[in-house]
CSV table of C-alpha atoms in Angstrom, one decimal:
chain,number,residue,atom,x,y,z
A,1,UNK,CA,-4.6,-28.3,-11.7
A,2,UNK,CA,-6.4,-25.1,-12.6
A,3,UNK,CA,-4.4,-23.0,-15.0
A,4,UNK,CA,-3.9,-19.3,-14.4
A,5,UNK,CA,-3.9,-16.9,-17.4
A,6,UNK,CA,-3.5,-13.2,-17.6
A,7,UNK,CA,-5.3,-10.7,-19.7
A,8,UNK,CA,-3.3,-8.2,-21.7
A,9,UNK,CA,-4.2,-5.5,-19.2
A,10,UNK,CA,-2.9,-7.5,-16.2
A,11,UNK,CA,0.3,-8.6,-18.0
A,12,UNK,CA,1.1,-5.2,-19.4
A,13,UNK,CA,0.6,-3.3,-16.1
A,14,UNK,CA,2.8,-5.8,-14.3
A,15,UNK,CA,5.6,-5.4,-16.7
A,16,UNK,CA,5.2,-1.6,-16.8
A,17,UNK,CA,5.7,-1.6,-13.1
A,18,UNK,CA,9.0,-3.6,-13.5
A,19,UNK,CA,10.1,-1.2,-16.3
A,20,UNK,CA,9.4,1.9,-14.2
A,21,UNK,CA,11.8,0.9,-11.5
A,22,UNK,CA,14.6,-1.0,-13.2
A,23,UNK,CA,16.9,-0.7,-10.3
A,24,UNK,CA,14.4,-1.9,-7.7
A,25,UNK,CA,12.5,-5.0,-6.7
A,26,UNK,CA,8.8,-4.5,-7.3
A,27,UNK,CA,5.7,-6.4,-6.4
A,28,UNK,CA,2.0,-6.4,-6.7
A,29,UNK,CA,-1.3,-8.2,-6.8
A,30,UNK,CA,-3.3,-9.9,-9.6
A,31,UNK,CA,-7.1,-9.9,-9.4
A,32,UNK,CA,-9.6,-12.2,-11.1
A,33,UNK,CA,-13.3,-12.0,-11.5
A,34,UNK,CA,-15.1,-13.6,-8.6
A,35,UNK,CA,-17.3,-16.1,-10.3
A,36,UNK,CA,-18.1,-19.8,-10.3
A,37,UNK,CA,-15.8,-21.5,-12.8
A,38,UNK,CA,-16.5,-24.7,-14.7
A,39,UNK,CA,-14.1,-27.7,-14.3
A,40,UNK,CA,-11.0,-27.1,-16.3
A,41,UNK,CA,-11.7,-23.5,-17.0
A,42,UNK,CA,-8.6,-21.4,-16.3
A,43,UNK,CA,-8.5,-18.6,-13.7
A,44,UNK,CA,-8.3,-15.4,-15.7
A,45,UNK,CA,-6.5,-12.5,-14.0
A,46,UNK,CA,-8.1,-9.5,-15.4
A,47,UNK,CA,-6.2,-6.8,-13.7
A,48,UNK,CA,-3.0,-6.0,-11.8
A,49,UNK,CA,-2.5,-3.7,-8.8
A,50,UNK,CA,1.2,-2.6,-8.6
A,51,UNK,CA,2.1,-2.3,-4.9
A,52,UNK,CA,5.7,-1.5,-3.9
A,53,UNK,CA,9.1,-0.8,-5.2
A,54,UNK,CA,12.4,-0.9,-3.3
A,55,UNK,CA,12.4,-2.7,0.1
A,56,UNK,CA,9.6,-5.2,-0.2
A,57,UNK,CA,9.9,-7.5,2.8
A,58,UNK,CA,8.1,-5.4,5.4
A,59,UNK,CA,4.7,-6.4,6.7
A,60,UNK,CA,2.6,-3.4,7.7
A,61,UNK,CA,2.2,-1.7,4.3
A,62,UNK,CA,1.6,-5.0,2.7
A,63,UNK,CA,-1.2,-5.8,5.2
A,64,UNK,CA,-2.8,-2.4,4.5
A,65,UNK,CA,-2.6,-3.0,0.8
A,66,UNK,CA,-4.0,-6.5,1.0
A,67,UNK,CA,-6.9,-5.3,3.2
A,68,UNK,CA,-7.7,-2.2,1.1
A,69,UNK,CA,-7.5,-4.0,-2.2
A,70,UNK,CA,-9.5,-6.9,-0.8
A,71,UNK,CA,-12.3,-4.4,0.0
A,72,UNK,CA,-12.0,-2.8,-3.4
A,73,UNK,CA,-12.2,-6.2,-5.0
A,74,UNK,CA,-15.4,-7.1,-3.1
A,75,UNK,CA,-17.0,-3.9,-4.5
A,76,UNK,CA,-16.0,-4.7,-8.0
A,77,UNK,CA,-16.8,-8.5,-7.8
A,78,UNK,CA,-13.1,-9.3,-8.1
A,79,UNK,CA,-11.0,-11.5,-5.9
A,80,UNK,CA,-7.2,-11.4,-5.2
A,81,UNK,CA,-5.9,-14.3,-7.2
A,82,UNK,CA,-2.2,-13.9,-7.3
A,83,UNK,CA,1.0,-12.1,-6.3
A,84,UNK,CA,3.9,-11.0,-8.5
A,85,UNK,CA,7.4,-10.0,-7.7
A,86,UNK,CA,10.4,-8.8,-9.8
A,87,UNK,CA,13.6,-9.2,-7.9
A,88,UNK,CA,16.3,-6.5,-7.7
A,89,UNK,CA,18.9,-8.5,-9.5
A,90,UNK,CA,18.4,-9.4,-13.1
A,91,UNK,CA,19.6,-13.0,-12.7
A,92,UNK,CA,17.5,-13.7,-9.6
A,93,UNK,CA,14.3,-15.3,-10.7
A,94,UNK,CA,13.3,-17.4,-7.7
A,95,UNK,CA,10.7,-16.3,-5.1
A,96,UNK,CA,12.1,-15.5,-1.7
A,97,UNK,CA,10.5,-16.3,1.7
A,98,UNK,CA,8.5,-13.0,1.7
A,99,UNK,CA,7.0,-13.8,-1.7
A,100,UNK,CA,6.0,-17.3,-0.6
A,101,UNK,CA,4.4,-15.9,2.6
A,102,UNK,CA,2.3,-13.4,0.8
A,103,UNK,CA,1.2,-15.9,-1.8
A,104,UNK,CA,0.3,-18.4,0.9
A,105,UNK,CA,-1.8,-15.8,2.6
A,106,UNK,CA,-3.6,-15.1,-0.7
A,107,UNK,CA,-4.1,-18.8,-1.2
A,108,UNK,CA,-5.9,-19.0,2.2
A,109,UNK,CA,-8.6,-17.0,0.6
A,110,UNK,CA,-8.3,-18.3,-3.0
A,111,UNK,CA,-7.1,-21.8,-3.2
A,112,UNK,CA,-5.8,-21.6,-6.8
A,113,UNK,CA,-3.7,-18.5,-6.1
A,114,UNK,CA,-0.6,-18.1,-8.3
A,115,UNK,CA,2.8,-16.7,-7.5
A,116,UNK,CA,4.3,-15.0,-10.5
A,117,UNK,CA,8.0,-14.1,-10.7
A,118,UNK,CA,9.0,-11.6,-13.4
A,119,UNK,CA,12.0,-12.7,-15.4
A,120,UNK,CA,13.9,-9.5,-15.7
A,121,UNK,CA,16.2,-10.8,-18.3
A,122,UNK,CA,13.3,-11.4,-20.7
A,123,UNK,CA,12.0,-7.8,-20.7
A,124,UNK,CA,12.9,-6.2,-24.0
A,125,UNK,CA,11.4,-3.7,-26.4
A,126,UNK,CA,10.3,-6.4,-28.8
A,127,UNK,CA,8.8,-8.6,-26.0
A,128,UNK,CA,9.9,-11.7,-27.8
A,129,UNK,CA,9.0,-14.1,-24.9
A,130,UNK,CA,6.6,-13.8,-22.0
A,131,UNK,CA,8.8,-12.4,-19.2
A,132,UNK,CA,7.2,-14.4,-16.4
A,133,UNK,CA,7.3,-17.7,-14.5
A,134,UNK,CA,4.2,-19.0,-12.9
A,135,UNK,CA,4.5,-20.9,-9.6
A,136,UNK,CA,1.7,-23.0,-8.2
A,137,UNK,CA,1.0,-24.3,-4.7
A,138,UNK,CA,1.5,-28.1,-4.5
A,139,UNK,CA,2.0,-29.9,-1.2
A,140,UNK,CA,2.9,-26.8,0.7
A,141,UNK,CA,5.6,-25.8,-1.8
A,142,UNK,CA,5.6,-23.4,-4.7
A,143,UNK,CA,6.6,-25.2,-7.9
A,144,UNK,CA,7.3,-23.6,-11.2
A,145,UNK,CA,4.8,-24.4,-13.9
A,146,UNK,CA,5.9,-25.7,-17.2
A,147,UNK,CA,7.0,-22.7,-19.3
A,148,UNK,CA,5.4,-24.0,-22.4
A,149,UNK,CA,1.9,-23.4,-21.0
A,150,UNK,CA,0.6,-20.1,-22.4
A,151,UNK,CA,0.4,-17.6,-19.5
A,152,UNK,CA,-1.5,-15.0,-21.4
A,153,UNK,CA,-5.1,-15.2,-22.7
A,154,UNK,CA,-3.9,-13.7,-26.0
A,155,UNK,CA,-0.1,-13.6,-26.2
A,156,UNK,CA,0.2,-11.9,-29.6
A,157,UNK,CA,-2.1,-9.1,-28.5
A,158,UNK,CA,-0.2,-8.7,-25.2
A,159,UNK,CA,3.1,-8.8,-27.0
A,160,UNK,CA,2.1,-6.1,-29.5
A,161,UNK,CA,0.6,-3.8,-26.9
A,162,UNK,CA,3.4,-4.3,-24.4
A,163,UNK,CA,5.9,-3.3,-27.0
A,164,UNK,CA,3.9,-0.2,-27.9
A,165,UNK,CA,3.6,0.8,-24.2
A,166,UNK,CA,7.3,0.5,-23.7
A,167,UNK,CA,8.1,2.6,-26.7
A,168,UNK,CA,5.8,5.3,-25.4
A,169,UNK,CA,7.4,5.1,-22.0
A,170,UNK,CA,3.9,4.6,-20.5
A,171,UNK,CA,5.6,3.3,-17.4
A,172,UNK,CA,6.4,6.9,-16.4
A,173,UNK,CA,2.8,7.5,-15.5
A,174,UNK,CA,2.1,4.1,-13.8
A,175,UNK,CA,1.0,4.5,-10.2
A,176,UNK,CA,1.8,1.9,-7.6
A,177,UNK,CA,0.6,1.7,-4.0
A,178,UNK,CA,3.9,3.4,-2.8
A,179,UNK,CA,3.1,6.4,-5.0
A,180,UNK,CA,-0.4,6.4,-3.5
A,181,UNK,CA,1.0,6.5,0.0
A,182,UNK,CA,3.3,9.4,-1.0
A,183,UNK,CA,0.3,11.3,-2.3
A,184,UNK,CA,-3.2,10.0,-1.8
A,185,UNK,CA,-4.4,11.6,-5.0
A,186,UNK,CA,-2.4,9.1,-7.0
A,187,UNK,CA,-4.7,6.4,-8.2
A,188,UNK,CA,-3.4,2.8,-8.0
A,189,UNK,CA,-6.2,1.6,-10.3
A,190,UNK,CA,-4.4,3.4,-13.2
A,191,UNK,CA,-7.4,4.3,-15.2
A,192,UNK,CA,-5.4,6.3,-17.8
A,193,UNK,CA,-3.2,3.3,-18.5
A,194,UNK,CA,-6.2,1.1,-18.7
A,195,UNK,CA,-7.6,3.4,-21.3
A,196,UNK,CA,-4.4,3.4,-23.3
A,197,UNK,CA,-4.4,-0.4,-23.4
A,198,UNK,CA,-8.0,-0.6,-24.4
A,199,UNK,CA,-7.3,2.0,-27.1
A,200,UNK,CA,-4.4,-0.1,-28.5
A,201,UNK,CA,-6.4,-3.3,-28.5
B,1,UNK,CA,13.6,13.5,-32.8
B,2,UNK,CA,12.5,16.7,-31.0
B,3,UNK,CA,14.9,18.2,-28.6
B,4,UNK,CA,14.2,18.4,-24.9
B,5,UNK,CA,14.2,22.1,-25.0
B,6,UNK,CA,11.6,22.1,-27.8
B,7,UNK,CA,9.4,19.4,-26.3
B,8,UNK,CA,9.2,20.9,-22.9
B,9,UNK,CA,9.8,24.5,-23.8
B,10,UNK,CA,12.8,25.0,-21.4
B,11,UNK,CA,15.9,27.0,-21.6
B,12,UNK,CA,19.4,25.5,-21.2
B,13,UNK,CA,19.6,27.2,-17.8
B,14,UNK,CA,16.4,25.5,-16.6
B,15,UNK,CA,17.8,22.2,-17.8
B,16,UNK,CA,21.1,22.8,-15.9
B,17,UNK,CA,19.1,23.7,-12.8
B,18,UNK,CA,16.9,20.6,-13.1
B,19,UNK,CA,20.1,18.4,-13.3
B,20,UNK,CA,21.4,20.1,-10.2
B,21,UNK,CA,18.2,19.5,-8.3
B,22,UNK,CA,18.2,15.8,-9.2
B,23,UNK,CA,21.9,15.6,-8.2
B,24,UNK,CA,21.4,17.3,-4.8
B,25,UNK,CA,18.3,15.2,-4.0
B,26,UNK,CA,19.9,12.0,-5.2
B,27,UNK,CA,17.2,11.0,-7.7
B,28,UNK,CA,17.8,8.0,-9.8
B,29,UNK,CA,15.6,9.1,-12.8
B,30,UNK,CA,18.3,8.0,-15.1
B,31,UNK,CA,16.3,8.1,-18.4
B,32,UNK,CA,15.4,11.7,-17.8
B,33,UNK,CA,19.0,12.6,-16.7
B,34,UNK,CA,20.4,11.1,-19.9
B,35,UNK,CA,17.8,12.9,-22.0
B,36,UNK,CA,18.4,16.3,-20.5
B,37,UNK,CA,22.1,15.9,-19.8
B,38,UNK,CA,23.0,14.6,-23.2
B,39,UNK,CA,21.4,17.6,-24.9
B,40,UNK,CA,23.0,20.0,-22.4
B,41,UNK,CA,26.4,18.5,-23.1
B,42,UNK,CA,26.1,18.4,-26.9
B,43,UNK,CA,24.4,21.8,-27.4
B,44,UNK,CA,25.5,24.0,-24.5
B,45,UNK,CA,28.8,22.7,-23.2
B,46,UNK,CA,30.6,26.0,-23.6
B,47,UNK,CA,28.0,27.9,-21.5
B,48,UNK,CA,28.2,25.5,-18.5
B,49,UNK,CA,31.6,26.6,-17.3
B,50,UNK,CA,33.0,24.5,-14.5
B,51,UNK,CA,29.7,22.9,-13.9
B,52,UNK,CA,30.3,20.7,-16.9
B,53,UNK,CA,32.6,18.3,-15.0
B,54,UNK,CA,30.0,17.4,-12.4
B,55,UNK,CA,27.4,17.1,-15.1
B,56,UNK,CA,29.7,14.7,-17.0
B,57,UNK,CA,29.9,12.6,-13.9
B,58,UNK,CA,26.1,12.7,-13.3
B,59,UNK,CA,25.2,11.9,-16.9
B,60,UNK,CA,27.8,9.2,-17.0
B,61,UNK,CA,26.3,7.3,-14.1
B,62,UNK,CA,22.8,7.8,-15.5
B,63,UNK,CA,24.1,6.5,-18.9
B,64,UNK,CA,25.3,3.3,-17.2
B,65,UNK,CA,21.9,2.8,-15.8
B,66,UNK,CA,20.4,3.1,-19.3
B,67,UNK,CA,23.0,0.8,-21.0
B,68,UNK,CA,24.2,3.8,-23.0
B,69,UNK,CA,27.9,2.8,-23.0
B,70,UNK,CA,28.6,5.2,-25.8
B,71,UNK,CA,27.5,8.2,-23.8
B,72,UNK,CA,29.2,6.9,-20.7
B,73,UNK,CA,32.5,6.4,-22.5
B,74,UNK,CA,32.3,9.9,-24.0
B,75,UNK,CA,31.7,11.5,-20.5
B,76,UNK,CA,34.4,9.3,-19.0
B,77,UNK,CA,37.0,10.3,-21.6
B,78,UNK,CA,36.3,14.0,-21.0
B,79,UNK,CA,36.8,13.5,-17.3
B,80,UNK,CA,39.9,11.4,-17.8
B,81,UNK,CA,41.5,14.1,-20.0
B,82,UNK,CA,40.7,16.9,-17.5
B,83,UNK,CA,41.5,15.1,-14.3
B,84,UNK,CA,44.4,12.8,-15.0
B,85,UNK,CA,45.2,10.3,-12.3
B,86,UNK,CA,42.1,11.3,-10.3
B,87,UNK,CA,40.7,8.6,-7.9
B,88,UNK,CA,37.3,10.0,-8.3
B,89,UNK,CA,37.4,9.5,-12.1
B,90,UNK,CA,39.1,6.1,-11.7
B,91,UNK,CA,36.1,5.0,-9.6
B,92,UNK,CA,33.8,6.0,-12.5
B,93,UNK,CA,35.9,3.9,-14.8
B,94,UNK,CA,35.4,1.0,-12.4
B,95,UNK,CA,31.6,1.6,-12.4
B,96,UNK,CA,31.6,1.4,-16.1
B,97,UNK,CA,33.3,-2.0,-15.9
B,98,UNK,CA,30.7,-3.1,-13.3
B,99,UNK,CA,27.9,-2.1,-15.7
B,100,UNK,CA,29.6,-4.3,-18.3
B,101,UNK,CA,29.7,-7.1,-15.7
B,102,UNK,CA,33.5,-7.1,-15.9
B,103,UNK,CA,33.7,-7.4,-12.2
B,104,UNK,CA,37.3,-8.7,-11.9
B,105,UNK,CA,38.7,-5.7,-13.8
B,106,UNK,CA,36.5,-3.4,-11.8
B,107,UNK,CA,37.8,-4.9,-8.6
B,108,UNK,CA,41.3,-4.4,-9.8
B,109,UNK,CA,40.6,-0.7,-10.3
B,110,UNK,CA,39.2,-0.3,-6.8
B,111,UNK,CA,42.0,-2.3,-5.2
B,112,UNK,CA,44.5,0.0,-7.0
B,113,UNK,CA,42.8,3.0,-5.6
B,114,UNK,CA,42.8,1.5,-2.1
B,115,UNK,CA,46.5,0.7,-2.4
B,116,UNK,CA,47.2,4.3,-3.1
B,117,UNK,CA,44.7,5.6,-0.5
B,118,UNK,CA,43.4,3.1,2.0
B,119,UNK,CA,40.8,5.5,3.4
B,120,UNK,CA,39.0,5.9,0.0
B,121,UNK,CA,35.5,5.1,1.1
B,122,UNK,CA,34.0,5.3,-2.4
B,123,UNK,CA,36.2,2.5,-3.7
B,124,UNK,CA,35.4,0.3,-0.6
B,125,UNK,CA,31.7,0.9,-1.2
B,126,UNK,CA,31.9,-0.1,-4.8
B,127,UNK,CA,33.5,-3.4,-3.8
B,128,UNK,CA,30.6,-4.0,-1.6
B,129,UNK,CA,28.2,-3.1,-4.4
B,130,UNK,CA,29.9,-5.7,-6.6
B,131,UNK,CA,29.2,-8.4,-4.0
B,132,UNK,CA,25.6,-7.2,-3.9
B,133,UNK,CA,25.4,-7.4,-7.7
B,134,UNK,CA,26.8,-10.9,-7.7
B,135,UNK,CA,24.1,-12.0,-5.2
B,136,UNK,CA,26.7,-12.5,-2.5
B,137,UNK,CA,24.6,-11.0,0.2
B,138,UNK,CA,26.3,-12.6,3.2
B,139,UNK,CA,29.7,-11.4,2.1
B,140,UNK,CA,28.3,-7.9,1.3
B,141,UNK,CA,26.8,-7.7,4.8
B,142,UNK,CA,30.1,-8.9,6.4
B,143,UNK,CA,32.2,-6.3,4.4
B,144,UNK,CA,29.7,-3.6,5.1
B,145,UNK,CA,29.8,-4.3,8.8
B,146,UNK,CA,33.7,-4.2,8.7
B,147,UNK,CA,33.5,-0.9,6.8
B,148,UNK,CA,31.1,0.6,9.4
B,149,UNK,CA,33.4,-0.3,12.3
B,150,UNK,CA,35.9,2.1,10.7
B,151,UNK,CA,33.5,4.7,9.3
B,152,UNK,CA,30.8,4.7,12.0
B,153,UNK,CA,29.2,7.9,10.8
B,154,UNK,CA,28.4,6.9,7.3
B,155,UNK,CA,24.6,7.1,7.2
B,156,UNK,CA,24.2,5.9,3.6
B,157,UNK,CA,26.1,2.8,4.6
B,158,UNK,CA,24.0,2.2,7.7
B,159,UNK,CA,20.9,2.5,5.6
B,160,UNK,CA,22.3,0.1,3.0
B,161,UNK,CA,23.0,-2.4,5.7
B,162,UNK,CA,19.5,-2.1,7.1
B,163,UNK,CA,18.1,-2.8,3.7
B,164,UNK,CA,20.4,-5.8,3.1
B,165,UNK,CA,19.3,-7.3,6.4
B,166,UNK,CA,15.6,-6.7,5.6
B,167,UNK,CA,16.1,-8.5,2.3
B,168,UNK,CA,17.7,-11.4,4.1
B,169,UNK,CA,14.7,-11.3,6.5
B,170,UNK,CA,17.1,-10.7,9.4
B,171,UNK,CA,14.8,-8.1,11.0
B,172,UNK,CA,16.6,-7.9,14.4
B,173,UNK,CA,19.8,-6.8,12.8
B,174,UNK,CA,17.9,-4.4,10.5
B,175,UNK,CA,16.4,-2.9,13.5
B,176,UNK,CA,19.8,-2.4,15.1
B,177,UNK,CA,21.1,-0.6,12.0
B,178,UNK,CA,18.1,1.6,11.9
B,179,UNK,CA,18.6,2.4,15.7
B,180,UNK,CA,22.0,3.7,14.8
B,181,UNK,CA,20.4,6.0,12.2
B,182,UNK,CA,17.7,7.2,14.5
B,183,UNK,CA,20.3,8.1,17.2
B,184,UNK,CA,22.2,10.3,14.8
B,185,UNK,CA,19.1,11.7,13.0
B,186,UNK,CA,16.4,12.0,15.7
B,187,UNK,CA,14.3,14.3,13.5
B,188,UNK,CA,14.2,12.1,10.5
B,189,UNK,CA,10.6,10.8,10.3
B,190,UNK,CA,11.5,8.3,7.6
B,191,UNK,CA,14.0,6.3,9.7
B,192,UNK,CA,11.5,6.3,12.6
B,193,UNK,CA,8.8,5.0,10.3
B,194,UNK,CA,11.0,2.3,8.7
B,195,UNK,CA,12.1,1.2,12.2
B,196,UNK,CA,8.5,0.9,13.2
B,197,UNK,CA,7.8,-1.3,10.1
B,198,UNK,CA,10.7,-3.6,11.0
B,199,UNK,CA,9.5,-4.0,14.6
B,200,UNK,CA,5.9,-4.7,13.3
B,201,UNK,CA,7.3,-7.3,10.9
B,202,UNK,CA,9.2,-9.0,13.8
B,203,UNK,CA,5.9,-9.4,15.5
B,204,UNK,CA,5.0,-10.3,19.1
B,205,UNK,CA,3.2,-8.0,21.5
B,206,UNK,CA,6.3,-6.1,22.7
B,207,UNK,CA,7.5,-5.4,19.2
B,208,UNK,CA,4.0,-4.3,18.2
B,209,UNK,CA,3.9,-1.8,21.1
B,210,UNK,CA,7.3,-0.5,20.1
B,211,UNK,CA,6.2,-0.3,16.5
B,212,UNK,CA,3.1,1.7,17.5
B,213,UNK,CA,5.3,4.1,19.5
B,214,UNK,CA,7.6,4.7,16.6
B,215,UNK,CA,4.8,5.1,14.1
B,216,UNK,CA,3.4,7.7,16.5
B,217,UNK,CA,6.8,9.4,16.8
B,218,UNK,CA,7.2,9.5,13.0
B,219,UNK,CA,3.8,11.2,12.8
B,220,UNK,CA,4.8,13.7,15.4
B,221,UNK,CA,7.8,14.6,13.3
B,222,UNK,CA,5.8,14.7,10.1
B,223,UNK,CA,2.0,14.7,10.4
B,224,UNK,CA,1.5,14.0,6.7
B,225,UNK,CA,3.4,10.7,6.7
B,226,UNK,CA,0.6,8.4,5.6
B,227,UNK,CA,2.6,5.3,6.2
B,228,UNK,CA,3.1,6.3,9.8
B,229,UNK,CA,-0.6,6.9,10.1
B,230,UNK,CA,-1.6,3.6,8.6
B,231,UNK,CA,1.1,1.9,10.6
B,232,UNK,CA,-0.2,3.4,13.8
B,233,UNK,CA,-3.7,2.2,12.9
B,234,UNK,CA,-2.6,-1.3,12.2
B,235,UNK,CA,-0.3,-1.8,15.2
B,236,UNK,CA,-2.9,-0.3,17.6
B,237,UNK,CA,-5.6,-2.5,16.1
B,238,UNK,CA,-3.6,-5.6,16.5
B,239,UNK,CA,-2.7,-4.8,20.1
B,240,UNK,CA,-6.3,-3.9,20.9
B,241,UNK,CA,-7.3,-7.4,19.6
B,242,UNK,CA,-4.5,-9.3,21.2
B,243,UNK,CA,-5.3,-11.9,23.9
B,244,UNK,CA,-1.9,-11.2,25.5
B,245,UNK,CA,-2.6,-7.6,26.2
B,246,UNK,CA,-4.0,-6.4,29.5
B,247,UNK,CA,-7.5,-4.8,29.6
B,248,UNK,CA,-6.1,-1.4,30.0
B,249,UNK,CA,-3.6,-1.7,27.2
B,250,UNK,CA,-6.3,-3.0,24.9
B,251,UNK,CA,-8.6,-0.2,25.8
B,252,UNK,CA,-5.9,2.4,25.1
B,253,UNK,CA,-5.0,0.9,21.8
B,254,UNK,CA,-8.6,0.7,20.6
B,255,UNK,CA,-8.7,4.4,21.3
B,256,UNK,CA,-5.5,5.0,19.4
B,257,UNK,CA,-6.8,2.9,16.5
B,258,UNK,CA,-10.0,4.9,16.4
B,259,UNK,CA,-8.2,8.1,16.3
B,260,UNK,CA,-5.9,6.9,13.5
B,261,UNK,CA,-9.0,5.7,11.6
B,262,UNK,CA,-10.6,9.1,11.8
B,263,UNK,CA,-7.4,10.8,10.6
B,264,UNK,CA,-7.1,8.4,7.7
B,265,UNK,CA,-10.6,9.1,6.7
B,266,UNK,CA,-10.0,12.8,6.9
B,267,UNK,CA,-6.8,12.5,4.8
B,268,UNK,CA,-8.7,10.7,2.1
B,269,UNK,CA,-11.5,13.1,2.1
B,270,UNK,CA,-9.1,16.0,1.7
B,271,UNK,CA,-7.4,14.2,-1.1
B,272,UNK,CA,-10.6,13.3,-2.8
B,273,UNK,CA,-11.8,16.8,-3.2
B,274,UNK,CA,-12.8,17.2,-6.8
B,275,UNK,CA,-11.6,14.1,-8.5
B,276,UNK,CA,-14.0,11.3,-9.2
B,277,UNK,CA,-11.3,8.6,-9.3
B,278,UNK,CA,-10.1,9.0,-5.7
B,279,UNK,CA,-13.6,8.5,-4.5
B,280,UNK,CA,-13.2,4.8,-5.1
B,281,UNK,CA,-10.2,4.8,-2.8
B,282,UNK,CA,-12.0,6.8,-0.2
B,283,UNK,CA,-15.0,4.4,-0.2
B,284,UNK,CA,-12.7,1.4,0.0
B,285,UNK,CA,-10.8,2.9,2.9
B,286,UNK,CA,-14.0,3.7,4.8
B,287,UNK,CA,-15.3,0.2,4.3
B,288,UNK,CA,-12.0,-1.3,5.2
B,289,UNK,CA,-11.8,0.7,8.5
B,290,UNK,CA,-15.4,-0.2,9.3
B,291,UNK,CA,-14.8,-3.9,8.7
B,292,UNK,CA,-11.7,-3.9,10.8
B,293,UNK,CA,-13.3,-2.1,13.7
B,294,UNK,CA,-12.1,-3.8,16.9
B,295,UNK,CA,-14.7,-4.3,19.5
B,296,UNK,CA,-13.2,-4.1,23.0
B,297,UNK,CA,-13.7,-7.5,24.5
């Protein structure tokens, strides 16, 4: 089974989104480079597009986001490769029906799509452990992948940078698709945060 | 650590006014409230007059959000000294226990309040909040429905109920709750728009048509509501392409979708003036709208 890995940028932006709205559920998409992969090569999610916060389980804005980001992906030779969600309650780490539906939709277009649930209880300033669980599609069900498999391309780099970003409260300036719908000038590609991450690398 | 007033070059009056704005508009920017509020309380308490009590309450709740039990306790003690035996303060003490996940003790506080005053809505709502925090959604929904039978005008509660139903994927009941809100707030474009989203999610041609109508209504109430505009575009496009729609309905909806598309493009062009970054969004939107163009069949 193909393994999904995240770059530091993808991992950090995902967690910054969760950190920005601690009292809300959040969700978003992960994108990978659209290229032919050799057998056994992992799918590398290179970026993350934070989508919504608050009430997630409504279809129209999700459809708009999926279509728009799909178009953006095609222009940048990316493909939507995954969906992430952080639930409202700290102890709730399982995907709900909505998450499974969206992930299944993504899987129609990209068969190795992953569903990633953020484990809110593992988010801390020191980032001791990766705060995510990866679910993969097997026989029409989403099953949680073994936690011992490294989810990040370079965990020690991701850990170090995530910690620095949290200290800096970079999440204050993170833009999600909801922010974009509130004001179209808000840029959901988050170029400034991308620059900060690159700078910290 | 630089003070807020130094970092942002603001006076204590501006800080106090900011807190009031956040309070009145019900913002939950707790980290900021704690930062500004703590400094205001520590450095400028004497200047605040009677405002200080409501500020203690606001900062206490924000402190609970930020796990600052030290600050929350300080604020709580000041309020308890000043307003002995107050139910409002007792509810805050309950909230602190909730934050510490001591739910049984919190419940006892709220039940005490209710024994004294059975109409205390704040205590009843906190009990429902505890059910929500414990993941007991079905019970929370049941209690909230009972509460609403008695307090039928409580908008915040109707909205909370709608959201609980949405999270449980019970869209029909969510729609019903939002209908209550729209009846009492016919000019609120946000309720209209959220109702349209729920109808769209329910699916089926009738719900799509309803959804389109309510997206249009939301736009009439606020022509800058991008969600309503996008929603109108999506619902009209789907109806226009649906095999179940009559030829006339399809034709009309293709027109509505085309209108919405042009408005979306215009909105993006207006937004993109000047900045290079938003041009990527504009291009993506243009392409998306082109690729989704429904040809009348």
